[in-house]
Amino acid sequence: MSDAAPVGALGTLGALGTLGVEQAEAALVEHYTRLVRLAYLVLPPSLGRNRRVLTAHALVQRSLPRGRTAVPADRSTIPAQNRAQGAEGAERAADRTPTGPGRNPGYAYVRERVLRQALDAGRPSRGLARPARAQLPPLLPRVWGLRLFPRSGGADELALDQRLSALSGPARAAFVLRGLELLTDEEVRRLLHAAGAEDTESALTDATEAAEQRIGTADPVELLRSPEFDPCSLQARPTDLMRRRQYGRAALAAGAALLVCGTLLGLPHGRGPDDADPAYGRGAALAAALDPARVRRIAPAAWHTSARTDFSVWPARGPLAKDRALLRRALTAWAVPGDSVQVSATPATPSGPPMGSPQLLYAGKVDAARVVLFHDGLRVVRYAEPAAGGEGLAALDFARVDSADAAEAGALVVGRTDGDVRYLTAPWVRDTSVRDLLDPSGPARPLRRDADGVTDPLASPAMASDCRSWNALSVRDGSASPGGGASDGDATAADAAEAAGGSTEKAGGTTNRLLTDLGELTPARLTSGPPSAPGDVSAPADRAAWARTACLLPAMRSHGVRSVNSWAYARQPLPESNGTATWFCTRAETWRGPGSRVLAQFQAPSENAAPGAVAARAENSPACGARESQLLAGVLWKSRGGDWYVLAAGSGRLESVEVSGGVRGSARGNLLAVRAEEGARAELYGRTPDGTRVESLR
């Protein structure tokens, strides 16, 4: 039986009397991927994806009975089977045949052991009690030099992961057992009780609520089978190479020091403590980097005359900019983060120590934390510690910002609290406001800033569990006038242009830009237009397009995104006079270069501005980018009359489009519409005027 097939209800051990170790081992090997997925989904998300993967494998691998003796059947409280009824019951009954895992007592025993350990990992240790074995880092498997995590899914998978993280361990287990193992509520209740869960009724209630709320158009239960939650199909990334090299050198130095000390202890005479050289082994560069007095501070008006307009000309701001003790703690945590410092970095961003004295951007109290922002030319670094003091955890966040321009250096995330976000804006930003991308005709709401450029809190779309609104930060850049902004007359001209529904890009020397929070230190810039010349989202048509695109942005979260452009590359009259659809390509560029994400989107006419349908997606593709604007995508579409069609659209350079496979047809130009059957599968390709074949986006 394949691993993807549904698992039936719990097996009956009581009729077999004893369970041999070989029987349990055979069940573990045969259904290993299923058991690891179960453990991964039940484990607490706070472990992080890399540790969850390794812990899930470790829990399954140590779930066999100890020793080589048989296990009495009465060690398990697994119940006998109930007779299944209906279509779902027939599916369960088929899985409970003698060859199915649901009937296999070895599988049932191992599954209970895996579930018990996964639930133990989510229970906090009480007082001085020894932590459960599942709460300890796994001894095996152990991976050195690599971070492993499942393949990234889309926005629906990310929303489900967030929904599961809000549930308790038993509720996650109930959700997964019903969704993947196809167990009844009574069977789930008994298995949770056998695994040591206490409040099984609340767990079932929470699991039911989570399963009944659809995620967009997707069924949350079906999403459990996504590769996003498969810890046996993994991606690998290196750990912090700079820090690993530093630790290796430190280990060699420590070994050499131990050898020297051992030799010296055997000598009759040695140097006394008063003769020791206090500066021995201390690097001058590191000492300078840790000295708060040497932190670089840019003058407030430097950006007016600088040839560059980026983070390098941000002045040092904040009421705690002269707090040397705070700056020293921040620099020390950056250079040598201890166990109490939580470190995070955007993809491909080194998190090693500073290469010299960094530039101070901000130091101050933000909500319940003291925050320090540095810039070292390549990265922006945010240090945060509890404002109340004590021994709470500190946080250290790294984000790559090399080659930023004035638009991309317009703001940084300075704090997050209770789903809200605050920004620190650039010195050239004249004013800020908030726009709801889902309300294209609504006015911008003013957003107040303090004297240092820190905004009031606004709801972050990156932290939301749904897509009822999408707040974007609108910043108005002023020309280089005294005081760091445009004149009042210029601002009035921009306001008038905006009220008239036109673009404010050139109005009165000011520029309106939209930035959005995607869960990282640097907000992503939003643009519209062809890849060769993307512009700011200012025209009514651009805002209307983004209103149907914004809910796709979660697919770009926490990916090191620099900017997201939405390009209407084709308009297609629909068959049977069903109106005109627009095809969009939404492309996210990253700070590191590789890793771009592309979504081809089909927007049919809609009265309620429903989100567009994703026709295709790709990663690391040049499609609809500055280097290659070519694109082809298709969908299976149903007309208002009930007929099905294959619709396809390519960018303007296509001379013809063809479809083959389950549907056959061709058309001149870059558009195609061919009658089809429901559920038909087909292959698309196009040709350029010189005969070059263009594959569809995938």
XYZ file of C-alpha atoms in Angstrom:
698
model
C 0.000 0.000 0.000
C 1.435 3.406 -0.972
C 2.260 6.030 1.602
C -0.195 8.512 0.177
C -3.138 6.205 0.575
C -5.469 6.981 3.508
C -4.849 5.185 6.737
C -7.782 3.496 8.433
C -8.700 3.480 12.075
C -6.697 2.035 14.910
C -5.559 -1.569 14.742
C -6.646 -4.180 17.266
C -3.853 -5.537 19.425
C -5.947 -7.348 21.973
C -6.706 -10.311 19.690
C -3.018 -10.975 19.026
C -1.862 -11.282 22.621
C 1.750 -10.148 22.081
C 3.567 -7.934 19.601
C 6.993 -8.962 18.360
C 9.716 -6.379 17.911
C 10.228 -7.565 14.352
C 6.547 -6.909 13.604
C 6.785 -3.345 14.925
C 10.022 -2.746 13.031
C 8.497 -3.985 9.784
C 5.545 -1.616 10.231
C 7.873 1.296 10.983
C 9.977 0.703 7.866
C 6.969 0.216 5.589
C 5.110 3.324 6.779
C 8.075 5.460 7.777
C 7.182 8.537 5.727
C 3.600 8.504 7.027
C 4.757 8.319 10.645
C 7.337 11.084 10.202
C 4.717 13.382 8.657
C 2.432 12.687 11.625
C 5.208 13.529 14.102
C 6.201 16.689 12.185
C 2.648 18.061 12.183
C 2.053 17.372 15.882
C 5.395 18.741 17.117
C 5.259 22.374 18.347
C 6.087 24.852 15.521
C 8.178 26.854 18.018
C 10.988 24.338 17.458
C 11.634 25.799 14.015
C 11.414 23.841 10.772
C 14.985 22.455 10.849
C 14.687 21.082 14.387
C 11.146 19.837 13.783
C 12.371 17.794 10.813
C 15.203 16.161 12.772
C 13.054 15.637 15.864
C 10.252 14.024 13.830
C 12.690 11.524 12.337
C 14.216 10.886 15.779
C 10.826 10.233 17.415
C 9.867 7.671 14.794
C 13.242 5.950 14.874
C 13.139 5.492 18.652
C 9.532 4.283 18.785
C 10.334 0.566 18.633
C 9.909 -1.540 21.776
C 13.077 -1.688 23.834
C 15.019 -4.906 23.752
C 14.229 -7.917 21.591
C 11.338 -9.329 23.620
C 7.696 -9.304 22.639
C 5.422 -6.555 23.938
C 2.229 -7.675 25.731
C -0.874 -6.521 23.931
C -2.341 -5.103 27.108
C 0.335 -2.403 27.087
C -1.747 -0.647 24.474
C -5.136 0.834 25.128
C -6.006 0.759 21.438
C -9.681 -0.125 20.976
C -11.298 -2.660 18.726
C -12.633 -1.509 15.376
C -16.087 -0.105 14.811
C -17.967 -1.065 11.697
C -17.640 1.710 9.084
C -20.676 2.967 7.235
C -21.169 4.971 4.070
C -18.588 6.053 1.482
C -16.068 7.159 4.054
C -16.630 3.937 5.965
C -15.980 1.918 2.835
C -12.669 3.710 2.427
C -11.798 2.976 6.050
C -12.837 -0.641 5.726
C -10.654 -1.059 2.649
C -7.696 0.249 4.600
C -8.380 -2.168 7.471
C -7.844 -5.236 5.351
C -5.109 -7.570 6.594
C -2.571 -5.809 4.380
C -3.494 -2.246 5.387
C -1.720 -0.321 8.143
C -4.982 0.304 9.982
C -5.230 -3.444 10.650
C -1.527 -3.875 11.412
C -0.942 -4.084 15.178
C 2.705 -3.181 14.701
C 1.761 0.045 12.940
C -0.832 0.905 15.590
C 1.703 0.365 18.378
C 4.396 2.520 16.722
C 1.880 5.241 15.882
C 0.836 5.528 19.522
C 4.482 5.735 20.616
C 5.190 8.472 18.032
C 2.127 10.445 19.079
C 2.993 10.198 22.782
C 6.529 11.496 22.212
C 5.374 14.309 19.922
C 2.879 15.477 22.547
C 5.538 15.235 25.268
C 7.766 17.562 23.221
C 5.131 20.279 23.441
C 4.607 20.077 27.194
C 6.646 22.573 29.241
C 8.848 21.156 31.980
C 7.455 21.871 35.434
C 9.715 23.340 38.064
C 12.982 21.448 38.385
C 11.579 18.306 36.814
C 13.750 16.605 34.267
C 12.546 17.401 30.718
C 10.903 14.641 28.744
C 13.139 12.754 26.372
C 11.261 14.167 23.393
C 12.030 17.729 24.578
C 15.774 17.155 24.293
C 17.635 17.763 21.017
C 17.742 14.506 19.042
C 20.991 12.570 19.209
C 20.221 10.854 15.908
C 19.712 11.731 13.166
C 22.243 14.531 13.422
C 23.208 16.803 10.500
C 26.292 18.998 10.622
C 26.764 22.037 8.405
C 23.276 21.961 6.854
C 19.796 23.160 7.702
C 17.000 20.918 6.419
C 13.396 21.913 5.878
C 10.460 20.781 3.698
C 9.822 22.340 0.337
C 7.992 25.649 0.499
C 4.317 25.607 -0.369
C 2.024 28.438 -1.324
C -0.105 30.922 0.552
C -2.659 28.258 1.525
C -0.030 26.020 3.129
C 1.443 28.962 5.002
C -2.009 29.914 6.327
C -2.602 26.329 7.476
C 0.774 26.248 9.235
C -0.152 29.429 11.086
C -3.554 27.975 11.993
C -1.967 24.784 13.352
C 0.593 26.756 15.356
C -2.271 28.452 17.209
C -3.673 25.088 18.330
C -2.566 23.086 21.337
C -0.590 19.883 20.835
C -3.590 17.579 21.401
C -5.736 19.713 19.063
C -3.072 19.482 16.333
C -2.941 15.738 16.901
C -6.744 15.443 16.617
C -6.730 17.530 13.425
C -4.028 15.350 11.855
C -5.438 11.999 13.017
C -8.822 12.810 11.510
C -7.377 14.316 8.346
C -4.539 11.928 7.508
C -5.459 8.769 9.423
C -9.236 9.097 8.775
C -10.169 8.217 12.354
C -13.566 8.774 13.918
C -13.931 11.134 16.879
C -14.216 8.211 19.277
C -11.054 6.631 17.917
C -9.209 9.948 18.119
C -10.421 10.440 21.683
C -9.154 7.016 22.781
C -5.817 7.358 21.029
C -5.190 10.808 22.543
C -6.039 9.434 25.962
C -3.645 6.529 25.405
C -0.930 8.990 24.384
C -1.303 10.960 27.621
C -3.408 13.908 26.454
C -5.610 15.360 29.173
C -8.441 17.493 27.747
C -9.406 15.461 24.692
C -12.853 17.073 24.324
C -11.382 20.567 23.967
C -8.821 19.186 21.527
C -11.557 17.704 19.325
C -13.589 20.912 19.465
C -10.611 23.067 18.448
C -9.687 20.629 15.681
C -13.241 20.716 14.332
C -13.255 24.528 14.213
C -9.903 24.565 12.421
C -11.090 22.011 9.841
C -14.400 23.760 9.103
C -12.847 27.125 8.218
C -11.655 26.929 4.627
C -8.418 28.605 3.596
C -9.354 30.569 0.519
C -10.866 27.903 -1.719
C -8.733 25.109 -0.279
C -9.792 22.405 2.171
C -7.441 22.557 5.205
C -7.532 18.770 5.565
C -6.399 18.243 1.974
C -3.526 20.675 2.506
C -2.054 18.283 5.097
C -0.828 16.152 2.180
C 1.099 19.066 0.663
C 4.913 18.801 0.228
C 5.095 21.744 2.674
C 4.406 19.209 5.451
C 6.505 16.319 4.130
C 9.668 16.048 6.257
C 10.961 13.270 4.009
C 11.172 15.525 0.941
C 13.628 18.167 2.027
C 15.632 21.158 0.896
C 19.091 21.849 2.281
C 20.766 25.167 3.030
C 24.115 25.825 4.710
C 24.362 27.029 8.261
C 26.158 30.277 9.085
C 29.459 29.661 7.304
C 31.275 32.627 8.832
C 30.278 31.714 12.370
C 31.073 28.035 11.764
C 34.552 28.972 10.601
C 34.936 31.185 13.637
C 33.869 28.346 15.941
C 36.290 25.978 14.212
C 39.172 28.359 14.763
C 38.114 28.864 18.361
C 38.048 25.098 18.893
C 41.553 24.730 17.444
C 42.786 27.611 19.571
C 41.195 26.086 22.671
C 42.817 22.724 21.951
C 46.184 24.367 21.468
C 45.713 26.356 24.667
C 44.907 23.193 26.629
C 48.012 21.518 25.253
C 50.200 24.483 26.177
C 48.645 24.791 29.629
C 49.197 21.105 30.283
C 52.826 21.475 29.314
C 53.331 24.549 31.476
C 51.727 22.912 34.500
C 54.417 20.256 34.377
C 57.242 22.818 34.536
C 58.811 23.789 37.897
C 58.449 27.518 37.298
C 55.914 29.595 35.368
C 54.652 33.109 34.956
C 52.517 34.456 37.748
C 49.166 36.061 37.196
C 50.660 39.500 37.587
C 52.913 38.896 34.584
C 50.098 37.945 32.173
C 49.576 40.110 29.102
C 45.940 41.314 29.216
C 45.958 42.215 25.517
C 47.154 38.793 24.368
C 44.901 37.242 21.725
C 42.641 40.277 21.405
C 42.102 41.527 17.834
C 42.235 45.254 17.267
C 39.469 45.131 14.648
C 37.126 43.242 16.955
C 37.909 45.579 19.825
C 37.083 48.570 17.630
C 33.851 46.947 16.453
C 32.747 46.415 20.066
C 33.523 49.970 21.142
C 30.312 52.059 21.185
C 32.400 55.236 21.046
C 33.608 54.258 17.557
C 30.181 53.614 16.071
C 29.774 55.731 12.938
C 27.166 58.482 13.173
C 25.986 60.293 10.039
C 25.030 63.962 10.220
C 21.283 64.690 9.896
C 21.661 66.736 6.702
C 24.219 64.497 4.953
C 21.660 62.995 2.575
C 20.965 66.420 1.011
C 24.378 66.596 -0.639
C 25.339 62.929 -0.895
C 25.691 61.261 -4.286
C 23.983 58.219 -2.767
C 20.501 58.064 -1.290
C 20.367 54.828 0.660
C 20.932 53.504 4.185
C 24.504 54.810 4.211
C 23.221 58.396 4.641
C 20.624 57.701 7.334
C 21.466 59.777 10.412
C 21.788 58.342 13.908
C 18.422 58.867 15.606
C 16.579 57.859 18.750
C 16.513 58.944 22.406
C 18.972 56.173 23.367
C 21.533 56.890 20.644
C 24.030 57.976 23.319
C 23.372 55.075 25.698
C 26.797 53.406 25.572
C 25.780 50.495 27.772
C 22.906 49.604 25.418
C 25.100 49.980 22.345
C 27.787 47.789 23.911
C 25.256 45.048 24.666
C 23.967 45.227 21.112
C 27.465 45.095 19.609
C 28.503 42.237 21.866
C 25.394 40.235 20.969
C 26.182 40.830 17.305
C 29.810 39.753 17.617
C 29.290 36.795 19.961
C 25.593 35.953 20.423
C 25.040 33.866 23.531
C 22.381 31.278 24.299
C 19.910 33.997 25.320
C 20.073 35.706 21.897
C 17.662 34.509 19.223
C 19.258 35.054 15.802
C 17.350 35.195 12.520
C 18.446 36.190 9.034
C 16.845 36.510 5.633
C 17.938 33.848 3.107
C 21.612 34.073 2.044
C 22.308 36.829 4.581
C 25.458 36.210 6.658
C 24.935 36.614 10.395
C 28.579 36.905 11.362
C 30.206 39.671 13.415
C 30.735 43.193 12.060
C 33.805 43.726 9.906
C 34.479 47.060 11.575
C 32.658 49.845 13.339
C 29.082 49.784 12.020
C 26.842 52.756 11.323
C 24.205 53.541 13.952
C 20.737 54.146 12.510
C 18.527 54.196 15.593
C 18.484 53.449 19.305
C 15.364 53.903 21.396
C 12.459 52.346 23.211
C 9.803 50.853 20.950
C 6.753 49.536 22.802
C 8.099 47.048 25.367
C 11.620 46.741 23.949
C 14.836 48.697 23.618
C 15.824 48.570 19.958
C 19.093 49.314 18.172
C 19.480 49.394 14.379
C 22.894 49.172 12.683
C 24.078 49.194 9.074
C 27.420 47.796 7.915
C 27.198 48.420 4.177
C 25.850 44.960 3.347
C 23.310 44.305 6.089
C 20.859 46.020 8.388
C 20.958 44.543 11.892
C 18.251 44.930 14.519
C 18.940 44.224 18.193
C 16.034 44.155 20.674
C 15.937 43.464 24.411
C 13.150 43.772 26.992
C 12.747 47.366 28.140
C 11.892 46.192 31.648
C 15.339 44.631 32.050
C 15.854 41.260 33.630
C 17.233 38.183 31.938
C 14.755 37.871 29.101
C 15.743 36.728 25.652
C 17.233 39.230 23.233
C 16.645 39.122 19.487
C 19.097 39.764 16.669
C 17.746 40.075 13.117
C 19.796 40.381 9.924
C 18.598 41.557 6.512
C 20.595 42.084 3.353
C 20.265 45.593 1.849
C 23.208 45.974 -0.526
C 22.640 48.151 -3.597
C 19.465 49.672 -2.129
C 18.171 52.842 -3.770
C 16.076 55.668 -2.352
C 12.822 53.766 -2.877
C 14.035 50.558 -1.230
C 15.709 52.413 1.631
C 12.530 54.295 2.509
C 11.728 52.422 5.724
C 12.729 49.624 8.096
C 10.676 47.577 10.534
C 11.669 48.822 13.984
C 9.208 46.823 16.099
C 6.401 44.258 16.136
C 3.845 43.833 18.925
C 0.539 41.931 19.022
C 0.173 41.747 15.253
C 1.120 45.413 14.741
C 4.239 46.790 13.107
C 6.113 50.093 13.447
C 8.443 51.522 10.828
C 11.457 53.810 11.010
C 11.324 55.997 7.902
C 14.155 57.504 5.901
C 15.111 61.142 6.506
C 13.895 62.117 3.033
C 10.352 60.811 3.657
C 8.076 63.823 3.971
C 4.948 62.089 5.255
C 3.418 58.629 5.642
C -0.029 57.137 5.292
C -1.694 53.728 5.160
C -3.504 52.245 2.185
C -5.654 49.141 2.237
C -4.741 47.376 -0.991
C -8.101 45.587 -0.982
C -9.927 48.937 -1.073
C -8.486 50.606 -4.201
C -10.914 53.515 -4.199
C -10.610 54.227 -0.471
C -8.556 57.190 0.743
C -5.165 56.873 2.375
C -5.257 57.111 6.175
C -2.690 59.457 7.750
C -0.007 57.706 9.799
C 1.661 59.799 12.477
C 5.424 59.720 13.067
C 7.440 60.980 16.000
C 10.382 63.370 15.713
C 12.776 60.473 14.962
C 10.664 59.086 12.111
C 9.073 56.143 13.994
C 5.481 55.566 12.911
C 2.478 54.742 15.020
C 1.615 51.022 15.006
C -0.468 49.630 12.160
C -1.866 46.142 11.625
C 0.671 43.976 9.813
C -0.670 41.814 6.978
C 2.306 39.490 7.490
C 0.942 38.483 10.898
C -2.721 38.128 9.878
C -4.416 34.733 9.600
C -6.823 35.872 6.870
C -6.936 38.363 4.025
C -9.770 40.721 4.875
C -7.491 43.738 4.441
C -3.890 44.385 3.419
C -2.237 47.455 4.857
C 0.561 48.983 2.810
C 2.771 51.834 3.956
C 2.580 54.801 1.604
C 5.613 57.087 1.846
C 5.973 60.404 0.113
C 9.537 61.247 -0.748
C 10.375 64.949 -0.742
C 12.933 66.774 -2.854
C 16.174 67.923 -1.234
C 14.987 71.094 0.416
C 16.033 72.474 3.807
C 14.383 70.546 6.567
C 14.382 67.304 4.620
C 11.166 67.550 2.615
C 9.228 69.122 -0.176
C 7.676 72.501 0.170
C 4.071 72.910 1.270
C 3.178 73.930 -2.263
C 4.673 70.757 -3.642
C 2.734 68.676 -1.143
C -0.489 70.466 -2.072
C 0.105 69.722 -5.738
C 0.669 66.061 -4.960
C -2.493 65.907 -2.862
C -4.512 67.496 -5.650
C -3.148 65.057 -8.225
C -3.942 62.125 -5.982
C -7.477 63.368 -5.276
C -8.046 63.681 -9.009
C -7.231 59.987 -9.387
C -3.999 60.564 -11.249
C -0.412 59.650 -10.589
C 1.570 61.574 -7.996
C 4.880 60.279 -9.258
C 5.881 63.609 -10.772
C 3.606 65.933 -8.850
C 5.463 68.833 -7.342
C 8.789 66.999 -7.017
C 7.367 64.319 -4.712
C 6.965 60.581 -5.193
C 4.464 58.275 -3.547
C 5.694 54.733 -2.969
C 3.981 51.679 -1.512
C 5.833 49.346 0.840
C 4.423 46.243 2.516
C 5.489 44.060 5.413
C 6.293 40.475 4.431
C 7.556 39.402 7.835
C 11.129 40.673 7.522
C 13.228 43.617 8.619
C 12.953 45.350 5.243
C 9.502 45.971 3.759
C 9.059 45.073 0.100
C 8.380 47.746 -2.488
C 5.246 47.271 -4.614
C 5.276 48.327 -8.259
C 3.194 47.967 -11.420
C 4.045 47.892 -15.089
C 6.196 46.084 -17.640
C 9.465 44.543 -16.367
C 11.537 47.003 -18.370
C 10.038 50.021 -16.583
C 8.054 49.196 -13.435
C 6.495 52.207 -11.730
C 4.901 53.085 -8.430
C 1.345 51.959 -7.730
C -0.450 55.250 -8.180
C -2.965 55.059 -11.058
C -6.506 53.827 -10.283
C -6.062 50.897 -12.681
C -2.901 49.812 -10.859
C -4.643 49.946 -7.487
C -7.604 47.967 -8.834
C -5.232 45.275 -10.100
C -3.390 45.077 -6.783
C -6.730 44.754 -4.964
C -7.104 41.335 -6.620
C -3.424 40.448 -6.246
C -2.627 41.382 -2.633
C -3.969 38.142 -1.151
C -1.325 36.233 -3.133
C 1.501 38.052 -1.354
C 1.734 35.507 1.505
C 3.486 33.215 -0.993
C 6.414 35.686 -0.852
C 6.660 35.958 2.954
C 10.021 35.500 4.708
C 11.834 34.979 1.419
C 14.194 37.948 1.409
C 11.952 39.862 -1.005
C 13.172 43.199 -2.289
C 10.274 44.223 -4.534
C 7.096 42.774 -6.051
C 5.909 43.878 -9.481
C 2.501 43.180 -11.013
C 2.340 43.369 -14.815
C -0.823 43.068 -16.903
C 0.744 41.256 -19.843
C -2.426 40.343 -21.773
C -6.168 41.047 -22.039
C -8.389 38.286 -23.438
C -12.023 38.466 -24.632
C -13.760 35.487 -23.058
C -15.876 33.032 -25.080
C -19.674 33.289 -25.115
C -19.472 37.060 -24.493
C -18.455 36.556 -20.860
C -16.486 39.785 -20.749
C -12.747 40.391 -20.832
C -10.176 38.779 -18.559
C -6.777 40.197 -17.680
C -3.622 38.111 -17.293
C -1.075 39.302 -14.760
C 2.440 38.255 -13.934
C 3.418 38.937 -10.316
C 7.173 38.679 -9.797
C 9.061 38.971 -6.498
C 12.738 39.938 -6.703
C 15.079 39.136 -3.822
C 17.965 41.040 -2.280
C 20.324 38.139 -2.935
C 19.514 37.874 -6.660
C 18.484 34.208 -7.053
C 15.280 32.910 -5.534
C 12.800 35.058 -7.451
C 9.190 33.866 -7.379
C 6.760 34.236 -10.273
C 2.972 33.840 -10.264
C 0.900 33.902 -13.451
C -2.554 35.135 -12.528
C -5.895 34.997 -14.356
C -8.390 37.716 -13.388
C -11.831 37.112 -14.833
C -14.488 39.836 -14.593
C -15.757 40.026 -11.014
C -18.204 42.321 -9.272
C -16.686 41.832 -5.820
C -13.016 42.078 -6.896
C -12.285 38.481 -5.900
C -8.617 37.437 -5.862
C -7.277 36.238 -9.179
C -6.688 32.554 -9.887
C -3.077 31.383 -9.915
C -2.553 29.760 -13.306
C 1.113 28.841 -12.769
C 3.983 29.522 -10.440
C 7.755 29.140 -10.631
C 10.895 29.858 -8.644
C 14.261 30.987 -9.998
C 12.641 31.657 -13.356
C 13.579 34.622 -15.577
C 9.978 34.883 -16.798
C 8.504 38.400 -16.868
C 11.718 39.834 -15.448
C 14.032 42.552 -16.656
C 16.186 40.002 -18.535
C 13.364 37.933 -20.041
C 9.854 39.309 -20.300
C 8.490 36.281 -22.180
C 5.628 34.425 -20.488
C 2.924 31.864 -21.322
C 0.281 30.415 -18.987
C -3.133 28.793 -19.226
C -6.198 27.812 -17.190
C -9.216 25.541 -17.506
C -12.163 27.939 -17.324
C -15.932 27.435 -17.072
C -18.268 29.903 -18.754
C -21.524 31.180 -17.297
C -23.295 28.803 -19.693
C -21.536 25.802 -18.149
C -19.075 25.089 -20.963
C -15.394 24.415 -20.295
C -12.496 25.997 -22.181
C -8.725 25.961 -22.134
C -7.656 29.593 -22.074
C -4.074 30.663 -22.590
C -2.259 33.960 -22.954
C 1.339 34.881 -23.643
C 3.254 38.106 -23.733
C 3.138 40.154 -26.880
C 6.134 38.618 -28.647
C 4.400 35.286 -29.279
C 3.317 34.593 -32.849
C 1.239 31.501 -32.053
C -0.028 29.377 -29.163
C -0.782 25.637 -29.310
C -2.322 23.128 -26.915
C -1.855 19.360 -27.066
C -2.582 16.278 -24.975
C -6.129 15.939 -23.668
C -7.120 19.041 -25.662
C -5.829 20.029 -29.079
C -5.938 23.378 -30.808
C -3.904 26.370 -31.926
C -4.301 30.078 -32.521
C -2.362 32.872 -34.171
C -1.116 35.586 -31.881
C -0.651 35.397 -28.118
C -4.188 34.288 -27.103
C -5.936 30.921 -27.276
C -9.412 29.625 -26.353
C -10.338 25.982 -27.101
C -13.376 23.971 -25.981
C -12.518 21.230 -23.466
C -14.019 18.773 -21.012
C -14.093 19.253 -17.259
C -10.857 18.012 -15.691
C -8.996 17.921 -18.999
C -5.199 17.995 -18.914
C -3.157 19.571 -21.661
C 0.280 20.901 -22.539
C 0.803 24.483 -23.718
C 3.558 25.965 -25.788
C 4.028 28.962 -28.031
C 6.362 30.113 -30.784
C 8.069 33.417 -31.439
C 8.346 34.912 -34.940
C 11.741 33.223 -35.441
C 10.274 29.796 -34.579
C 11.669 29.507 -31.052
C 9.512 27.277 -28.867
C 8.302 28.871 -25.610
C 7.167 26.539 -22.822
C 4.410 27.498 -20.418
C 5.377 28.698 -16.955
C 5.824 25.878 -14.437
